[in-house]
Coordinates of C-alpha atoms and ligand atoms in Angstrom, one line a residue:
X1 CA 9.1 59.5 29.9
X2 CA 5.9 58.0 29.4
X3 CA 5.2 60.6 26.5
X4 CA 8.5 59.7 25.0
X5 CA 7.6 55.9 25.1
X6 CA 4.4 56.6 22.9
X7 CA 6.2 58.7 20.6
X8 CA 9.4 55.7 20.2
X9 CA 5.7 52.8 19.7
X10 CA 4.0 55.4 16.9
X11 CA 7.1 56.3 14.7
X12 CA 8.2 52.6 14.9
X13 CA 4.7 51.4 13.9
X14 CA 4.9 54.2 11.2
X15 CA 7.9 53.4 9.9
X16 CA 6.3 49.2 9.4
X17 CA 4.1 50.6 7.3
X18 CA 6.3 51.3 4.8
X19 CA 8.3 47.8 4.9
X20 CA 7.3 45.2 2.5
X21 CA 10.9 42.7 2.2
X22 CA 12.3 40.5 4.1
X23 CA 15.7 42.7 3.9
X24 CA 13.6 45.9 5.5
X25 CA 11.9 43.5 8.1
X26 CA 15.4 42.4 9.7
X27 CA 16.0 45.9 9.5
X28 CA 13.4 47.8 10.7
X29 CA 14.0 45.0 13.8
X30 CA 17.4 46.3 14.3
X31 CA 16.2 49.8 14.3
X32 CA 13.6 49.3 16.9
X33 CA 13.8 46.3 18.8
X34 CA 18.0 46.0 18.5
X35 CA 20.1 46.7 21.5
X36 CA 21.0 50.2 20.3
X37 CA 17.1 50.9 19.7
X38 CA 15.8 54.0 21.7
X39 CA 13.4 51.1 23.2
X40 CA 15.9 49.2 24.7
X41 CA 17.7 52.4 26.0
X42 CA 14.7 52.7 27.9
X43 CA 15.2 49.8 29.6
X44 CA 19.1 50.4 30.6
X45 CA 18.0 54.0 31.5
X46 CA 15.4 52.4 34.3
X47 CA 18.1 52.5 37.0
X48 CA 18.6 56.0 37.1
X49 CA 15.2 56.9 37.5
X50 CA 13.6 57.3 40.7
X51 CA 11.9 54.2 42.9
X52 CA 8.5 55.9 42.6
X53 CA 8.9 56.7 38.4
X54 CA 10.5 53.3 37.4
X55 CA 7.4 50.5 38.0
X56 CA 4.7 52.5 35.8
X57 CA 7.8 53.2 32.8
X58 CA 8.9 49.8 32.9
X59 CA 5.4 48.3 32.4
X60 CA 4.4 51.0 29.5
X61 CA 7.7 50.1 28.0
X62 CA 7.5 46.4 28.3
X63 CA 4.0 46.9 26.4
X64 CA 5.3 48.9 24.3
X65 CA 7.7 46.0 23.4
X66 CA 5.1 43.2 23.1
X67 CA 3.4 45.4 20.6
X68 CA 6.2 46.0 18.6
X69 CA 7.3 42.3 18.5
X70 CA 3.3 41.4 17.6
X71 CA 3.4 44.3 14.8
X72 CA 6.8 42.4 13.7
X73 CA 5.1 38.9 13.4
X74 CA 2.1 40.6 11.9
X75 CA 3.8 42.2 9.1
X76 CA 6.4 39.3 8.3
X77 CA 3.5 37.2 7.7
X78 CA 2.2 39.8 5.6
X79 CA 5.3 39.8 3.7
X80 CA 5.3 36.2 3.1
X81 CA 1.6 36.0 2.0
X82 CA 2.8 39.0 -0.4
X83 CA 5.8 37.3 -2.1
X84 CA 4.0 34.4 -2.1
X85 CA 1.0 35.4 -4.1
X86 CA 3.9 37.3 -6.2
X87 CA 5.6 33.8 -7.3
X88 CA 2.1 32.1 -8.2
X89 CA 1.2 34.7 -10.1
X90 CA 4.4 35.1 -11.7
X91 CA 5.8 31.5 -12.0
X92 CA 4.1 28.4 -13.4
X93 CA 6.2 25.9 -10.9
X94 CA 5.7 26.1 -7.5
X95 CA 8.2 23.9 -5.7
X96 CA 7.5 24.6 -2.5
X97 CA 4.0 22.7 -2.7
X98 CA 4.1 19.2 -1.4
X99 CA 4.1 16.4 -4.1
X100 CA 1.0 13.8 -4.6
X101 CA 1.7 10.9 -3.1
X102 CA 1.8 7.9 -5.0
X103 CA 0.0 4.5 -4.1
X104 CA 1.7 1.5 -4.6
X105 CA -0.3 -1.7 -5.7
X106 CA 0.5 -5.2 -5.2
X107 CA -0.6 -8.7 -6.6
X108 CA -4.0 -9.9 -5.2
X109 CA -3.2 -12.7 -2.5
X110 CA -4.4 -15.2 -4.7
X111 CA -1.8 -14.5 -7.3
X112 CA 0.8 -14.2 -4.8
X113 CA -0.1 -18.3 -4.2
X114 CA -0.4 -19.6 -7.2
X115 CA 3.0 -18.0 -8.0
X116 CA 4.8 -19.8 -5.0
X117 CA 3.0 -23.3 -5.8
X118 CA 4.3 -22.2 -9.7
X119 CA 8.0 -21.4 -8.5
X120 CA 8.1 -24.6 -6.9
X121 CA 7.3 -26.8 -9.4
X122 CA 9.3 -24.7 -11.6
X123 CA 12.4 -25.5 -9.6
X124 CA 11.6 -29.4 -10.2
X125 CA 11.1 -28.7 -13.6
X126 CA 7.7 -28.3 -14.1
X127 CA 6.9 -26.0 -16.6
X128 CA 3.4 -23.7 -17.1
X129 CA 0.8 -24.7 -19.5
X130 CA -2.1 -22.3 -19.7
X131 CA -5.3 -23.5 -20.3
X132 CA -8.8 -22.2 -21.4
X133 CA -11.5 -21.1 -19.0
X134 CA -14.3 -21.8 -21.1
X135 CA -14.5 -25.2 -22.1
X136 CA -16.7 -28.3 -23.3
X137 CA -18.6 -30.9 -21.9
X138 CA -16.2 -33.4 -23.2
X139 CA -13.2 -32.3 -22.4
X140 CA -14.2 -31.2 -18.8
X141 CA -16.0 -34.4 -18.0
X142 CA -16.2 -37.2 -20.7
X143 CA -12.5 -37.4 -21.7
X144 CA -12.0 -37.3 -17.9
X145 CA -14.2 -40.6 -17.2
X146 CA -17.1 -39.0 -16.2
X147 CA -19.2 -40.2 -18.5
X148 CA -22.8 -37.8 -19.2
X149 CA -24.9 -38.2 -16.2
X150 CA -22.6 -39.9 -13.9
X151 CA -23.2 -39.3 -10.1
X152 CA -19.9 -37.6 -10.1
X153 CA -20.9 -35.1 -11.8
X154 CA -23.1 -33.8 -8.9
X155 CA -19.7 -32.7 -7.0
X156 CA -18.8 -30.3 -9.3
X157 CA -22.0 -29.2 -11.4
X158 CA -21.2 -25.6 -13.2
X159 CA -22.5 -22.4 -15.3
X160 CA -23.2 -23.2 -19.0
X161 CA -23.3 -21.5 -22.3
X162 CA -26.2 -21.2 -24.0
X163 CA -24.7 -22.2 -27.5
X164 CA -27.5 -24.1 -29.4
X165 CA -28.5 -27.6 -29.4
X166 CA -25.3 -29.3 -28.4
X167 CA -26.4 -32.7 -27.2
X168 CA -24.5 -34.2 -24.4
X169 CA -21.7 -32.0 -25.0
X170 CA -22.5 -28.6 -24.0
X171 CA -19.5 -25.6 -23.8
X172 CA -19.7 -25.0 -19.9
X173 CA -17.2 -23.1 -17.7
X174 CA -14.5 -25.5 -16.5
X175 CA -15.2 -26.7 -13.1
X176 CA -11.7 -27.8 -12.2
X177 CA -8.2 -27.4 -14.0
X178 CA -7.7 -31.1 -15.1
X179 CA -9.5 -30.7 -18.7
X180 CA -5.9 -28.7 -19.1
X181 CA -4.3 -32.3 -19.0
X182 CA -6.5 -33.5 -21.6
X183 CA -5.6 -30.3 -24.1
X184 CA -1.4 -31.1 -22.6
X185 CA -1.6 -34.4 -23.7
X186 CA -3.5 -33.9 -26.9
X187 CA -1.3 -31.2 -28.2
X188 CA 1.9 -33.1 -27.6
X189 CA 0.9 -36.1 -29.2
X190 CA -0.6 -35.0 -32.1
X191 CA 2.6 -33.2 -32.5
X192 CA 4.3 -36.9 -32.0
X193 CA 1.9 -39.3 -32.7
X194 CA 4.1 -42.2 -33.0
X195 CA 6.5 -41.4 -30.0
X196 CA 4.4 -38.7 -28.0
X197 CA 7.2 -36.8 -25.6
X198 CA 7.1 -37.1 -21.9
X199 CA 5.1 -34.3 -20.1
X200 CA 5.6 -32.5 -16.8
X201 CA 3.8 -29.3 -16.3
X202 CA 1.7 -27.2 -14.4
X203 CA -1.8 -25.8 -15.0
X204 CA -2.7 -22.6 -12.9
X205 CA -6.0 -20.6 -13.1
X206 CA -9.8 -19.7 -12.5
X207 CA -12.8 -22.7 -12.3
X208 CA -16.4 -21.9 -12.1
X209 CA -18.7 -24.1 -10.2
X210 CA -22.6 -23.3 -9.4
X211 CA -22.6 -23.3 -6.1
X212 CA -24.6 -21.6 -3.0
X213 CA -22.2 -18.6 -2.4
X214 CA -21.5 -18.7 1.5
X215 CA -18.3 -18.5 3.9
X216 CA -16.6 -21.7 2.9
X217 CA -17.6 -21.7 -1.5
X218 CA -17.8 -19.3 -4.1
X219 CA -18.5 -19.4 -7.9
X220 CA -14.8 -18.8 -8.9
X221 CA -11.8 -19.8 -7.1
X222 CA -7.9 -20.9 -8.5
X223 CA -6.6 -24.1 -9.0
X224 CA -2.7 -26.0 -9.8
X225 CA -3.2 -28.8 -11.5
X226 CA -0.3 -30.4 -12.0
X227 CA 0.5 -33.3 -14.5
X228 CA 3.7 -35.8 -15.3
X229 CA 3.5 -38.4 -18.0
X230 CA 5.9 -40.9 -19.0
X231 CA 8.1 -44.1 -18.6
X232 CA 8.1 -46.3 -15.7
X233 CA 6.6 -43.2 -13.5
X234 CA 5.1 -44.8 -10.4
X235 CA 3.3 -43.8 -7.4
X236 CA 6.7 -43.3 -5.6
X237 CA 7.7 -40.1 -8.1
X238 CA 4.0 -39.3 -6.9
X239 CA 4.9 -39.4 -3.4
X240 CA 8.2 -38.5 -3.9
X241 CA 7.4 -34.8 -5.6
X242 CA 4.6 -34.2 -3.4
X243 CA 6.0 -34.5 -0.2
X244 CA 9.1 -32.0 -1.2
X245 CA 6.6 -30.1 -2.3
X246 CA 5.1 -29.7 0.9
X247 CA 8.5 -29.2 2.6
X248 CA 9.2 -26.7 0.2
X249 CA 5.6 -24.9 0.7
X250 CA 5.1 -25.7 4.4
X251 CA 8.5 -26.0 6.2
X252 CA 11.9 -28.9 5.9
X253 CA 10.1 -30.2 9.0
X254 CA 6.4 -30.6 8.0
X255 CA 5.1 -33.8 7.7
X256 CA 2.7 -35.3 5.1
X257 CA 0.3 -38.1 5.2
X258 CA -1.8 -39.8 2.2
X259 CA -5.1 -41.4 2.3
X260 CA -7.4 -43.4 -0.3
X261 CA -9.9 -41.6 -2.1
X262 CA -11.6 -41.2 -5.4
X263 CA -11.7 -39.4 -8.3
X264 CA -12.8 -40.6 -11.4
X265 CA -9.6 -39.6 -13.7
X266 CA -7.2 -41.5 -12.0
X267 CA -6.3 -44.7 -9.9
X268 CA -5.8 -45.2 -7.7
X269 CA -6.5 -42.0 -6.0
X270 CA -5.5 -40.5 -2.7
X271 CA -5.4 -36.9 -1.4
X272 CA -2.3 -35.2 0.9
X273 CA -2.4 -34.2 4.0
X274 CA 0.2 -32.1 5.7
X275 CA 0.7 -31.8 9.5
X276 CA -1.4 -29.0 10.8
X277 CA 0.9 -25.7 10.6
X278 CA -1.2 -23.8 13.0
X279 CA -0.8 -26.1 16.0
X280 CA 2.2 -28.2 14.7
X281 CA 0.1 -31.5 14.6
X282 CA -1.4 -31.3 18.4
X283 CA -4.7 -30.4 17.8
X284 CA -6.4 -27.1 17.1
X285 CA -9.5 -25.6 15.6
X286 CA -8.3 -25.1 12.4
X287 CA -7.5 -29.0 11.7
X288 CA -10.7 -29.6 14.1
X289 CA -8.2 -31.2 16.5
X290 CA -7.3 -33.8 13.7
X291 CA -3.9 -32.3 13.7
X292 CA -4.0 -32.5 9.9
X293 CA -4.8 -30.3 6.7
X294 CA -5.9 -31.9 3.6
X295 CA -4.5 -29.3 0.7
X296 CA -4.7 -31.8 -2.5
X297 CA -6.0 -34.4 -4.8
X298 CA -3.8 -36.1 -6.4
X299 CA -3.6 -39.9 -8.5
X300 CA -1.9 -42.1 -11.3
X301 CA -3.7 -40.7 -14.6
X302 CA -6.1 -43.4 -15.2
X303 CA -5.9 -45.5 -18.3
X304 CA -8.4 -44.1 -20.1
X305 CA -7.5 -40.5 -19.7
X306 CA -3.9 -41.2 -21.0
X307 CA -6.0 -42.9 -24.0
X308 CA -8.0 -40.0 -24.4
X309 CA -5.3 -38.0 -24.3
X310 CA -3.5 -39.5 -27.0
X311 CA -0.4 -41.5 -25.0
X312 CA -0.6 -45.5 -24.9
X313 CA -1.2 -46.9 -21.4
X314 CA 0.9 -50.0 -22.3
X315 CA 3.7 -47.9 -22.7
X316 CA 3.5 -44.5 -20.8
X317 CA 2.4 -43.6 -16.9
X318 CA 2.0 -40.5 -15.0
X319 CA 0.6 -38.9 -12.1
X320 CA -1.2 -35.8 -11.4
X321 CA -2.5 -33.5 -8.4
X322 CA -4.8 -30.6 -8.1
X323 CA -5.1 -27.8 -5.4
X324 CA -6.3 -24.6 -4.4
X325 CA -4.7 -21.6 -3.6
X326 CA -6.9 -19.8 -1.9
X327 CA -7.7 -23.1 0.4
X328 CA -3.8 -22.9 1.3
X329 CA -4.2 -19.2 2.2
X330 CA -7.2 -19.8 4.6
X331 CA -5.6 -22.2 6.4
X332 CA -2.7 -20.5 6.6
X333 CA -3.8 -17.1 7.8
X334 CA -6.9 -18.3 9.2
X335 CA -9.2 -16.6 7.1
X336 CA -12.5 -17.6 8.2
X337 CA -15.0 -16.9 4.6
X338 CA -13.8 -17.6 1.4
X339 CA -15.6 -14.5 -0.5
X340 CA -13.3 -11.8 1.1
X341 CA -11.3 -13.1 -2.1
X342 CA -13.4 -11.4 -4.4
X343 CA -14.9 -9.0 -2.8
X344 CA -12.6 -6.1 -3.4
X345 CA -11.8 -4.6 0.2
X346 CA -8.8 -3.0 0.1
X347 CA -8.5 -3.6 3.7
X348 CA -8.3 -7.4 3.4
X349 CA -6.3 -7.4 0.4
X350 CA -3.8 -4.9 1.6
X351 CA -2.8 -7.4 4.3
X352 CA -1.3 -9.5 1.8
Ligands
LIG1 N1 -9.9 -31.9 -10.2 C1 -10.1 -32.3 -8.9 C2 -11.1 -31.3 -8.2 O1 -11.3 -30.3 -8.7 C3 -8.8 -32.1 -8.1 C4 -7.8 -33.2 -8.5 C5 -7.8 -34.4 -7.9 C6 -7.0 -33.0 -9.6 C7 -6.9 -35.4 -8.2 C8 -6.1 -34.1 -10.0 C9 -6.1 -35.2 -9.3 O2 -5.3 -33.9 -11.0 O3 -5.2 -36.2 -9.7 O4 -11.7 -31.7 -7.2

């Protein structure tokens, strides 16, 4: 019996030899390792053999099984590797690979802001005016009532461009958005001289100031300036639009505070506060336990800037505001240093 077990394990493994499809493998399975197989009539025949003969056949034939299932997996493998190799070298396409994944961008989190501040205004009307980056001396500061070397210049001094002997009117990188009101105002009413239309628009984008990069300033950071000229606007359309603004921004509930300040383009001047949306007004480190956020400037256009500008004071007002983006976003997500916003890390900016 044990003879004939070696004989049924060498012709099987013989006859594997010889298979090389997937048809011959289910097969050649049938034909050795099926129920009719001599193998397996090994098995069923253990019964009739006697109590001292049936332990050492029934291990040699169980082994003899475990090979012949391992010669099985072998080969199929074999098979597979085989046909596969076949189709590669055969056909150009090979869907069975996996496809390259494909990695979706986004909008940098400081776009994503000064889209929603946008889309807000936009809603009230406001529409977008785009205004240069690089600008000059005059428009940025003089036309603004800051006249050349005025002490509030020091708040906002910037990168200039070497472009000859310019006087007191150098071309400078804009240090804020509001020269854009200047440009506004000057285009419309050199359209209209006589009868200048109202105004009411938006000024997105980049300023440039030189200051000591650390956690809390950079070089380059965004800006909304926003700007409405025309009659009888007073510092109630001011308040008015601000504070649904902030709802709008912040939250129905949020509430909004202004206080005196200065700037030198308009006047009065005051800058907005909203209740603190970390700690909901109680106290907390973000607001250092004021249980406030300043987030803008804001002010009727003075006088002279509406002059400069090209609209008559005696006849026109307006107001306008300015604020940062990337302010609103550290205070909202508590993002502790300001230069994570340029500094390309994919793991801050996918967070956004
Ligand atoms: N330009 C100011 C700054 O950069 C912000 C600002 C304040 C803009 C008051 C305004 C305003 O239009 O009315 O600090």
């Amino acid at each position: 019996m044990l003879d004939k077990l070696k004989e049924i394990e060498q012709s099987a493994l013989d006859a594997l030899k010889s298979v090389n499809d997937q048809a011959s493998l289910d097969a050649w399975r049938v034909a050795h390792l099926g129920r009719s197989s001599s193998l397996m009539q090994v098995f069923s025949g253990l019964g009739l053999l006697s109590k001292e003969e049936r332990p050492a056949v029934g291990q040699a034939a169980n082994k003899v099984k475990i090979a012949l299932e391992a010669a099985l997996a072998e080969r199929t493998e074999a098979v597979k590797a085989a046909a596969l190799a076949k189709s590669l070298e055969e056909e150009e396409l090979d869907v069975t690979l996996p496809g390259r994944g494909v990695r979706v961008g986004r909008l940098h989190p400081s776009t994503q802001q000064l889209r929603r501040v946008v889309e807000i205004f936009a809603e009230m009307g406001f529409q977008v005016y785009t205004s240069r980056e690089v600008e000059t001396d005059e428009i940025n500061y003089q036309a603004l009532n800051f006249p050349p070397h005025h002490p509030a210049r020091e708040l906002q001094d910037t990168l200039y461009i070497d472009a000859g002997e310019r006087g007191d009117n150098p071309i400078l990188l804009r240090t804020h958005t509001s020269p854009g009101q200047i440009r506004a105002m000057r285009e419309a009413s050199t359209e209209h001289p006589d009868d200048p239309p109202p105004i009411r628009i938006v000024l997105p984008g980049m300023c440039f100031r030189s200051e000591q990069i650390t956690a809390r300033s950079e070089v380059q950071f965004n800006q909304v300036e926003g700007l409405a000229v025309g009659e009888n606007i007073t510092f109630a359309d001011l308040k008015g639009s601000l504070s649904d603004f902030a709802r709008r921004m912040f939250g129905q509930n949020v509430r909004t505070r202004f206080r005196a300040s200065y700037f030198p383009f308009t006047e009065p001047s005051a800058e907005m506060d909203v209740e603190c949306f970390v700690c909901g007004g109680k106290g907390c480190a973000v607001c250092k336990q004021s249980g406030w956020l300043e987030i803008l400037g804001c002010g009727m256009v003075h006088p002279l800037v509406l002059e400069n500008g090209g609209y008559d004071p005696r006849r026109y007002t307006g107001y306008a505001f300015g604020m940062g983006p990337e302010r609103q976003l550290m205070l909202r997500y508590k993002i502790n240093d300001i230069r994570y916003f340029w500094g390309n890390d994919v793991r801050f900016l996918e967070q956004f």
